Amino acid sequence: MAVDGSKNASLPLMAAALLADAPVTLRRVPNLSDVANMAHLLAELGCETDATHGTMTLNNVDTSLTHARYDIVRTMRASICVLGPLVARRKIARVSMPGGCSFGARPIDLHLKGLEALGAKIQLDGGDIVVSADRLKGATIFLGGAFGSTVLGTANIMSAATLAQGTTTIESAACEPEIVDVADLLTKMGAKITGAGSPRITIEGVEQLGGADHHVIPDRIVAGTYAIAAAITNGDITFQDFPYDYLLAVIDSLKQVGVDVRKVDESEDSRCCRVQVTSSRRLKPVRVTTQPYPGFPTDLQAQMLALLCLAEGNSIITEKIYPERFLHVAELTRMGAQIFREGPTVVVQGSPKLVGAPVMASDLRASASLVLAGLAAEGETIVTRVYHLDRGYMQMEETLAALGANIERFDPDKELAREIAEGPESTEPLIETTMPVKTVKVS
Ligand code: EPZ
């Protein structure tokens, strides 16, 4: 299977296009609801987007628009990453305060600290943040927080600093590959950035930024999710465009469990290559702690937890980024998992099997975790509220079915209505995983 372009790169890349005085083209943009939401938000900000077959062109046609409204921002927290580009290019930005999410508060204090350090004036007005500055001024900014660096905070400040007067240094910047991808696009647009991917990024302000043509990096979280799908079904999947280099912490943990993640051709670029994933039938327990990149990513914690429910022994997972990110635990327990939580740590007592059950998704990665558990469980698992899945996975049920899984998406209200008469379209499509296919053989 081919790995799609990264959602968590595409969103700040799209926001960065607000800085451009000419059209920006992004290639390999995934077709996801979060991306559609960002395109909707940009349209309201006078930046038209045109996307066909994964290629998106973004063009600023009205730079007088500067208000990101609550009803869009509340559906997608990542909307906050328009803040920096807007105030840098249009001198003012009004963005609704993003709410929290199902796994805890999602503060933006570091974003605001960084913009204030660049000389912006910050006001809170009726639930909106209003940020203004005639011209941002370069500064040295420490952007570390209690949970380490901030990914979208780094994207916001780095983007804003490209048009500031003078030089900006971001200390304790996020090192994620998605940040490097944003820096690569900004550099193509004419920005002067060094150190992206390291904890210290230096940006020398320029007068304006032009257009660019940029390929989005592969999605490491999607790749990691399907690698775990191969492992949890004792399967055998060969991937194209696998970001091997961006998943070394995950590959290390998987190898300890007994999962083999192998480059098919050592001469290929490790950031985007062919990789085969197979696993032994006996999974070993491990200790995993989520960390900022290059550590184990929090966005694969739920999926790894599902796998470790079937390991022979006790595993320990500690969540250092979002200590509350365990809503999937109760649902996995419904499937027979033995999981014991103590604050930011869970102990998973491996079971010989999981049993299919009706479960409910709560957030994007938790929903992926429940589907993976359903693939391995005995019997049928019904996962509801799978609209969460669509935020970060393109047609997951089709991808898994093509790999040999027994999975379908259906809408019980529609089924019922079809029996009685044409009924209303339900908003909560379901995924039904019937008797799982234990061995997934694809190439
Ligand atoms: C990005 O969110 C990702 N989203 C998240 O992926 C990911 O979980 C997260 O980084 C951590 O890797 C996108 O890139 C669109 P943070 P972001 O700012 O940037 C605290 C997914 O599933 N913090 O790096 O919003 C924060 O509470 C999503 O694809 C502050 O305290 O995350 C958290 O504990 C979920 N103050 C930690 O830092 C701030 O101002 C890391 O957050 C900002 C963050």
mmCIF file of N, CA and C in Angstrom, residues 17-24 39 41-50 57-65 86 89-90:
data_model
loop_
_atom_site.group_PDB
_atom_site.id
_atom_site.type_symbol
_atom_site.label_atom_id
_atom_site.label_comp_id
_atom_site.label_asym_id
_atom_site.label_seq_id
_atom_site.Cartn_x
_atom_site.Cartn_y
_atom_site.Cartn_z
ATOM 1 N N ALA A 17 0.831 29.386 3.177
ATOM 2 C CA ALA A 17 0.541 29.997 1.860
ATOM 3 C C ALA A 17 -0.059 31.390 2.015
ATOM 4 N N LEU A 18 -0.593 31.694 3.197
ATOM 5 C CA LEU A 18 -1.145 33.033 3.447
ATOM 6 C C LEU A 18 -0.055 34.107 3.345
ATOM 7 N N LEU A 19 1.211 33.684 3.464
ATOM 8 C CA LEU A 19 2.325 34.641 3.435
ATOM 9 C C LEU A 19 2.715 35.019 2.005
ATOM 10 N N ALA A 20 2.217 34.255 1.012
ATOM 11 C CA ALA A 20 2.770 34.368 -0.343
ATOM 12 C C ALA A 20 2.116 35.477 -1.160
ATOM 13 N N ASP A 21 2.918 36.126 -2.010
ATOM 14 C CA ASP A 21 2.387 37.137 -2.943
ATOM 15 C C ASP A 21 2.085 36.523 -4.293
ATOM 16 N N ALA A 22 2.257 35.200 -4.406
ATOM 17 C CA ALA A 22 1.971 34.496 -5.672
ATOM 18 C C ALA A 22 1.452 33.099 -5.319
ATOM 19 N N PRO A 23 0.836 32.406 -6.287
ATOM 20 C CA PRO A 23 0.232 31.109 -5.973
ATOM 21 C C PRO A 23 1.239 30.088 -5.456
ATOM 22 N N VAL A 24 0.766 29.234 -4.523
ATOM 23 C CA VAL A 24 1.575 28.138 -3.961
ATOM 24 C C VAL A 24 0.903 26.832 -4.367
ATOM 25 N N ALA A 39 -9.142 24.254 4.156
ATOM 26 C CA ALA A 39 -9.417 24.931 2.875
ATOM 27 C C ALA A 39 -10.615 25.862 3.022
ATOM 28 N N LEU A 41 -11.551 27.314 5.820
ATOM 29 C CA LEU A 41 -11.090 28.458 6.625
ATOM 30 C C LEU A 41 -10.289 29.436 5.756
ATOM 31 N N LEU A 42 -9.397 28.913 4.933
ATOM 32 C CA LEU A 42 -8.579 29.787 4.078
ATOM 33 C C LEU A 42 -9.455 30.554 3.091
ATOM 34 N N ALA A 43 -10.505 29.906 2.590
ATOM 35 C CA ALA A 43 -11.418 30.594 1.657
ATOM 36 C C ALA A 43 -12.052 31.791 2.353
ATOM 37 N N GLU A 44 -12.393 31.622 3.631
ATOM 38 C CA GLU A 44 -12.972 32.739 4.403
ATOM 39 C C GLU A 44 -11.932 33.832 4.673
ATOM 40 N N LEU A 45 -10.664 33.455 4.514
ATOM 41 C CA LEU A 45 -9.586 34.436 4.727
ATOM 42 C C LEU A 45 -9.048 34.953 3.393
ATOM 43 N N GLY A 46 -9.842 34.760 2.330
ATOM 44 C CA GLY A 46 -9.461 35.319 1.030
ATOM 45 C C GLY A 46 -8.370 34.559 0.323
ATOM 46 N N CYS A 47 -8.133 33.317 0.738
ATOM 47 C CA CYS A 47 -7.124 32.491 0.059
ATOM 48 C C CYS A 47 -7.851 31.330 -0.613
ATOM 49 N N GLU A 48 -7.964 31.411 -1.950
ATOM 50 C CA GLU A 48 -8.711 30.386 -2.687
ATOM 51 C C GLU A 48 -7.846 29.140 -2.855
ATOM 52 N N THR A 49 -8.487 27.967 -2.685
ATOM 53 C CA THR A 49 -7.725 26.720 -2.899
ATOM 54 C C THR A 49 -8.423 25.924 -3.997
ATOM 55 N N ASP A 50 -7.626 25.255 -4.817
ATOM 56 C CA ASP A 50 -8.174 24.394 -5.864
ATOM 57 C C ASP A 50 -7.420 23.069 -5.796
ATOM 58 N N THR A 57 -3.645 24.065 -5.278
ATOM 59 C CA THR A 57 -3.076 25.376 -5.540
ATOM 60 C C THR A 57 -3.766 26.387 -4.632
ATOM 61 N N LEU A 58 -2.970 27.224 -3.981
ATOM 62 C CA LEU A 58 -3.515 28.211 -3.040
ATOM 63 C C LEU A 58 -3.149 29.600 -3.542
ATOM 64 N N ASN A 59 -4.161 30.498 -3.546
ATOM 65 C CA ASN A 59 -3.941 31.816 -4.138
ATOM 66 C C ASN A 59 -4.636 32.891 -3.297
ATOM 67 N N ASN A 60 -3.868 33.843 -2.770
ATOM 68 C CA ASN A 60 -4.470 34.921 -1.959
ATOM 69 C C ASN A 60 -5.133 35.941 -2.885
ATOM 70 N N VAL A 61 -6.452 35.974 -2.866
ATOM 71 C CA VAL A 61 -7.171 36.910 -3.760
ATOM 72 C C VAL A 61 -7.732 38.108 -3.002
ATOM 73 N N ASP A 62 -7.872 37.990 -1.664
ATOM 74 C CA ASP A 62 -8.403 39.133 -0.902
ATOM 75 C C ASP A 62 -7.683 39.186 0.444
ATOM 76 N N THR A 63 -6.693 40.071 0.561
ATOM 77 C CA THR A 63 -5.894 40.103 1.798
ATOM 78 C C THR A 63 -6.516 41.024 2.856
ATOM 79 N N SER A 64 -7.743 41.476 2.584
ATOM 80 C CA SER A 64 -8.396 42.327 3.607
ATOM 81 C C SER A 64 -9.107 41.469 4.651
ATOM 82 N N LEU A 65 -9.271 40.174 4.354
ATOM 83 C CA LEU A 65 -10.019 39.297 5.272
ATOM 84 C C LEU A 65 -9.063 38.732 6.323
ATOM 85 N N LEU A 86 -1.031 35.237 9.220
ATOM 86 C CA LEU A 86 -1.973 36.351 9.011
ATOM 87 C C LEU A 86 -1.395 37.655 9.536
ATOM 88 N N ARG A 89 1.636 38.928 7.462
ATOM 89 C CA ARG A 89 1.398 39.411 6.083
ATOM 90 C C ARG A 89 0.325 40.484 6.033
ATOM 91 N N ARG A 90 -0.679 40.407 6.942
ATOM 92 C CA ARG A 90 -1.824 41.332 6.847
ATOM 93 C C ARG A 90 -1.927 42.272 8.046
#
